CSV table of C-alpha atoms in Angstrom, one decimal:
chain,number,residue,atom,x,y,z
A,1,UNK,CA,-32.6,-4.7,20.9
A,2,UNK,CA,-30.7,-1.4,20.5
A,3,UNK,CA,-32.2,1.3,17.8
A,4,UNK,CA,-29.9,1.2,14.3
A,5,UNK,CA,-27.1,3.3,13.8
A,6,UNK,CA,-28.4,5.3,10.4
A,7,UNK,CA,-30.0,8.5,12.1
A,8,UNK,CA,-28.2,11.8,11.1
A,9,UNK,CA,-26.7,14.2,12.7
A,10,UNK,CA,-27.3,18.1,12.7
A,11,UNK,CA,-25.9,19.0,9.7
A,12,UNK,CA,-27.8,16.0,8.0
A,13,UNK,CA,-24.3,13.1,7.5
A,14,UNK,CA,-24.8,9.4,9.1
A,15,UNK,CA,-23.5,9.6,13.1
A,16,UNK,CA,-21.5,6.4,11.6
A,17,UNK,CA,-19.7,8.4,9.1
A,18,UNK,CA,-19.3,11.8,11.0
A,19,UNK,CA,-17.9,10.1,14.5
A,20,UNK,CA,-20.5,12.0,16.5
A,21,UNK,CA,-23.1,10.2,18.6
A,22,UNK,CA,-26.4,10.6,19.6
A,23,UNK,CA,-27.1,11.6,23.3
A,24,UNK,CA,-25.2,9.6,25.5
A,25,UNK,CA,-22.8,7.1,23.2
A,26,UNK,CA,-19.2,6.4,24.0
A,27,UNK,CA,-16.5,4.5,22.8
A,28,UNK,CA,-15.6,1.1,24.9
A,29,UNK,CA,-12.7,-1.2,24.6
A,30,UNK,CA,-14.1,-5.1,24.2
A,31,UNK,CA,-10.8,-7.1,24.9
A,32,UNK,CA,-11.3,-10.4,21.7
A,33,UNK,CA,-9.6,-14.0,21.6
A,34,UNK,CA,-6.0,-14.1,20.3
A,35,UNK,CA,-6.0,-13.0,16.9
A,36,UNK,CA,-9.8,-12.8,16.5
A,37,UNK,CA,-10.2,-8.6,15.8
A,38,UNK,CA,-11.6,-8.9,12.7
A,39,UNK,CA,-13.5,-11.8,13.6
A,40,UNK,CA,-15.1,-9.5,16.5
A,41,UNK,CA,-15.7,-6.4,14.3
A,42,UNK,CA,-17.5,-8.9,12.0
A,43,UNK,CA,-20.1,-10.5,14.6
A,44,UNK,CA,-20.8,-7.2,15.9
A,45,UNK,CA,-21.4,-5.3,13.0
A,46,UNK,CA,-23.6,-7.9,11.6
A,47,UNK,CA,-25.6,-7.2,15.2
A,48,UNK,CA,-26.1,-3.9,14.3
A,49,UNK,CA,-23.0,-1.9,16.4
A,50,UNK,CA,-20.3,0.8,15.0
A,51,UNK,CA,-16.9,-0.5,15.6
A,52,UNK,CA,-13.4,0.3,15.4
A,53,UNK,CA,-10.1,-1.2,14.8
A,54,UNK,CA,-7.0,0.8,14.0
A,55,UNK,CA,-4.0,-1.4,12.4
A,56,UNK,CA,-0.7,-0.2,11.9
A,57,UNK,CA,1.1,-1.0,8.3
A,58,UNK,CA,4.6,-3.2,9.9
A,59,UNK,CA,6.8,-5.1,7.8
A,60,UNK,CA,7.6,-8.5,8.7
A,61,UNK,CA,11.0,-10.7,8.0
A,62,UNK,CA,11.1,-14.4,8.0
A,63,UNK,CA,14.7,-15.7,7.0
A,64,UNK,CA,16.0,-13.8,3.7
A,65,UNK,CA,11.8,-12.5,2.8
A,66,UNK,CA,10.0,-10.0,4.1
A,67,UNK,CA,6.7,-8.6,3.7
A,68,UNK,CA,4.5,-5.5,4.9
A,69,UNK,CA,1.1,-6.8,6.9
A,70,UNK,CA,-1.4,-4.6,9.1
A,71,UNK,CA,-1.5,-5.7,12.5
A,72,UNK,CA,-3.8,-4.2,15.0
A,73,UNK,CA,-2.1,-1.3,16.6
A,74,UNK,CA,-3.8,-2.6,20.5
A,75,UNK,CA,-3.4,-6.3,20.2
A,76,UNK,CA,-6.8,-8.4,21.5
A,77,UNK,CA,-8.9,-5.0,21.5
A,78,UNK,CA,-11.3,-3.1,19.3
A,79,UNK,CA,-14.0,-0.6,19.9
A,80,UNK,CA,-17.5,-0.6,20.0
A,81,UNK,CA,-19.8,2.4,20.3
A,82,UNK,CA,-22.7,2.2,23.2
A,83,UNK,CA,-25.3,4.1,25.2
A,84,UNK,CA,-25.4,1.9,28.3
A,85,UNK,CA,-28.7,3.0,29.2
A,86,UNK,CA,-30.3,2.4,26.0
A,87,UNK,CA,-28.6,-0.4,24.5
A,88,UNK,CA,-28.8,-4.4,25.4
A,89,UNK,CA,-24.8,-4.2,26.2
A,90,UNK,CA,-24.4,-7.4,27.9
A,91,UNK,CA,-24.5,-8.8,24.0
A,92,UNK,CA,-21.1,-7.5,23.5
A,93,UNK,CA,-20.2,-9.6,26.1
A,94,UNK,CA,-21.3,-13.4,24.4
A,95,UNK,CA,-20.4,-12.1,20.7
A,96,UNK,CA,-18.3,-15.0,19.1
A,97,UNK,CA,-14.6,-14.1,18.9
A,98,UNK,CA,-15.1,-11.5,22.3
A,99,UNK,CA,-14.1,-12.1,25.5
A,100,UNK,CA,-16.1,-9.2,26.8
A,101,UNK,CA,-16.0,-5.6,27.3
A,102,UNK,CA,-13.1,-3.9,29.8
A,103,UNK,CA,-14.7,-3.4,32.6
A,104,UNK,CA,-14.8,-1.7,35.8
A,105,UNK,CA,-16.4,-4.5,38.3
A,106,UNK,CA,-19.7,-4.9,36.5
A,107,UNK,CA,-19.8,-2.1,34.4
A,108,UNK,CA,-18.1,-1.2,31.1
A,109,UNK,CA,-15.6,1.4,31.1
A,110,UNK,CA,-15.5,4.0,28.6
A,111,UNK,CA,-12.7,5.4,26.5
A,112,UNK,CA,-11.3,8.6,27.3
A,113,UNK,CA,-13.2,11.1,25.7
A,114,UNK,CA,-11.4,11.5,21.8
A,115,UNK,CA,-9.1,8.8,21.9
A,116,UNK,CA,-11.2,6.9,19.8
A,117,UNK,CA,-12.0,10.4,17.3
A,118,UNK,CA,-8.5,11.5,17.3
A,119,UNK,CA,-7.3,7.6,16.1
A,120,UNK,CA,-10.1,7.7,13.2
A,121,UNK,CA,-8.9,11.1,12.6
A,122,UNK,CA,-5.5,9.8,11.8
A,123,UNK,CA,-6.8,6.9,10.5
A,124,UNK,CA,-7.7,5.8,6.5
A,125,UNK,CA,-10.7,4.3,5.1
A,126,UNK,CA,-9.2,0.7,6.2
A,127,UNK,CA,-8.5,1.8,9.6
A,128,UNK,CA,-4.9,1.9,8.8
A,129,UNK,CA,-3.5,4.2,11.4
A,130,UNK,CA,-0.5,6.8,10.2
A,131,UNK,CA,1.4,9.0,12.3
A,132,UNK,CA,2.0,10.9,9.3
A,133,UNK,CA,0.6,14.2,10.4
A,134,UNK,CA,2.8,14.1,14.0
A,135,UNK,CA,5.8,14.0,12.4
A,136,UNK,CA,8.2,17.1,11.9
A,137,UNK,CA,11.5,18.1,10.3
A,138,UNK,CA,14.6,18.1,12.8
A,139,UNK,CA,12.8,15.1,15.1
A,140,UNK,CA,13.9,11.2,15.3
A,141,UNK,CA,11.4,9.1,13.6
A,142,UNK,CA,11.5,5.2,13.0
A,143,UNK,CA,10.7,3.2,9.6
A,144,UNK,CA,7.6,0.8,10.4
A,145,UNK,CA,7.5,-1.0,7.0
A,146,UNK,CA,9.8,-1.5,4.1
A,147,UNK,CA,14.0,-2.7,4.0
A,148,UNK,CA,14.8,-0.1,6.9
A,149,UNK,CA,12.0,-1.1,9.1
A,150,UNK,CA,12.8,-0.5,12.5
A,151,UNK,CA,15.9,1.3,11.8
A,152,UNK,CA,15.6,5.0,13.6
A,153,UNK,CA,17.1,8.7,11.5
A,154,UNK,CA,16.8,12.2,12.0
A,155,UNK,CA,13.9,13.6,9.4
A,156,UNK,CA,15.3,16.1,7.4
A,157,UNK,CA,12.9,17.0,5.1
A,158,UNK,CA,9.1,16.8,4.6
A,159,UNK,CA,6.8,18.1,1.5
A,160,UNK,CA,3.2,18.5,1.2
A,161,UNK,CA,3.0,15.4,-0.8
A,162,UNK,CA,3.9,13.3,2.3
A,163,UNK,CA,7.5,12.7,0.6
A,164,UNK,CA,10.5,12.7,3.6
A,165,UNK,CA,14.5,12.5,3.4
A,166,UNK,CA,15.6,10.9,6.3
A,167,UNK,CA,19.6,10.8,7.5
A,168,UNK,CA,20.1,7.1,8.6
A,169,UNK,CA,23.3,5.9,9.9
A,170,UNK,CA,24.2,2.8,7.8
A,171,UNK,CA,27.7,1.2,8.0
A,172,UNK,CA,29.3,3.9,10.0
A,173,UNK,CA,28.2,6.6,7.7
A,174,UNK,CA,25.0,9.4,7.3
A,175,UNK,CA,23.2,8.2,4.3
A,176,UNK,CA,19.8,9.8,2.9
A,177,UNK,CA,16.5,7.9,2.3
A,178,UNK,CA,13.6,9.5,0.3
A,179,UNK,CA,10.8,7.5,1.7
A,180,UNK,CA,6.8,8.2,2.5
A,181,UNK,CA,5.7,10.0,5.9
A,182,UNK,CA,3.4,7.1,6.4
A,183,UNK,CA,6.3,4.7,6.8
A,184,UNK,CA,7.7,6.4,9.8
A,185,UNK,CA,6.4,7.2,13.5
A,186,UNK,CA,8.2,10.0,15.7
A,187,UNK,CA,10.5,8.4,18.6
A,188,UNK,CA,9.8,9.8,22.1
């Protein structure tokens, strides 16, 4: 069996709640059943590992109604965090609702280095990622949730209470929308 996950870290916090790991731990992808994430983070915390899986706040229309879920921002994948050569890995691999971890023939391939920190980082206490913090005045951004999901505008304003005004075009006209930065995502 692996150790438990409640040793501390240097300055004395929980390696679960600081995002740092002791000696050799890394973040790996474990690829789950269709529609079985939370299902997965649920048998493998109850084994003992640290998982992750970020969601993204989307609205959803069916017919007149619509309504704002969280759906996982990688579809069939959360996170795990592993020393191979200390933990019993291969349990991953039989966990009810996982297909396995993403591997690279026989072994399990690691994250990059801080993807997984810089998505916590960005992420709330649900895992609800926001891409609040990446968005900026002058820049095309794109409403995620609420009656102008999906619909892109240039952002024209942003305060430090997370408040925008963004110029859509709506029936052949500019038209401003006071909305939250976490409703939005910056377009490429």
């Amino acid at each position: 069996m692996h150790e438990p996950r409640n040793s501390l870290d240097q300055a004395g916090t929980p390696f679960a709640e600081s995002g740092q790991f002791p000696r050799n731990e890394r973040w790996f992808a474990v690829n789950t059943q269709p529609s079985a994430e939370v299902k997965t983070c649920s048998n493998l915390e109850r084994q003992g590992w640290q998982t992750y899986f970020p969601r993204i706040s989307r609205t959803v229309r069916s017919g007149r109604r619509s309504q704002t879920v969280l759906r996982p921002l990688f579809a069939g994948y959360v996170f795990v965090a592993l020393d191979l050569g200390r933990d019993a890995w291969r349990s991953v691999d039989g966990t009810f609702g996982a297909r396995g971890l993403v591997k690279s023939g026989d072994v399990p391939s690691p994250s990059p280095v801080g993807l997984v920190e810089s998505l916590m980082e960005l992420s709330d206490e649900h895992g609800r990622f926001t891409f609040s913090r990446h968005i900026k005045p002058g820049r095309q951004v794109k409403f995620l949730t609420g009656p102008f999901a999906e619909l892109t505008g240039s952002l024209e304003r942003l305060d430090s209470r997370g408040r925008v005004l963004v110029l859509l075009t709506l029936l052949g006209r500019q038209t401003e929308v006071k909305a939250s930065a976490s409703e939005l995502m910056p377009v490429a």
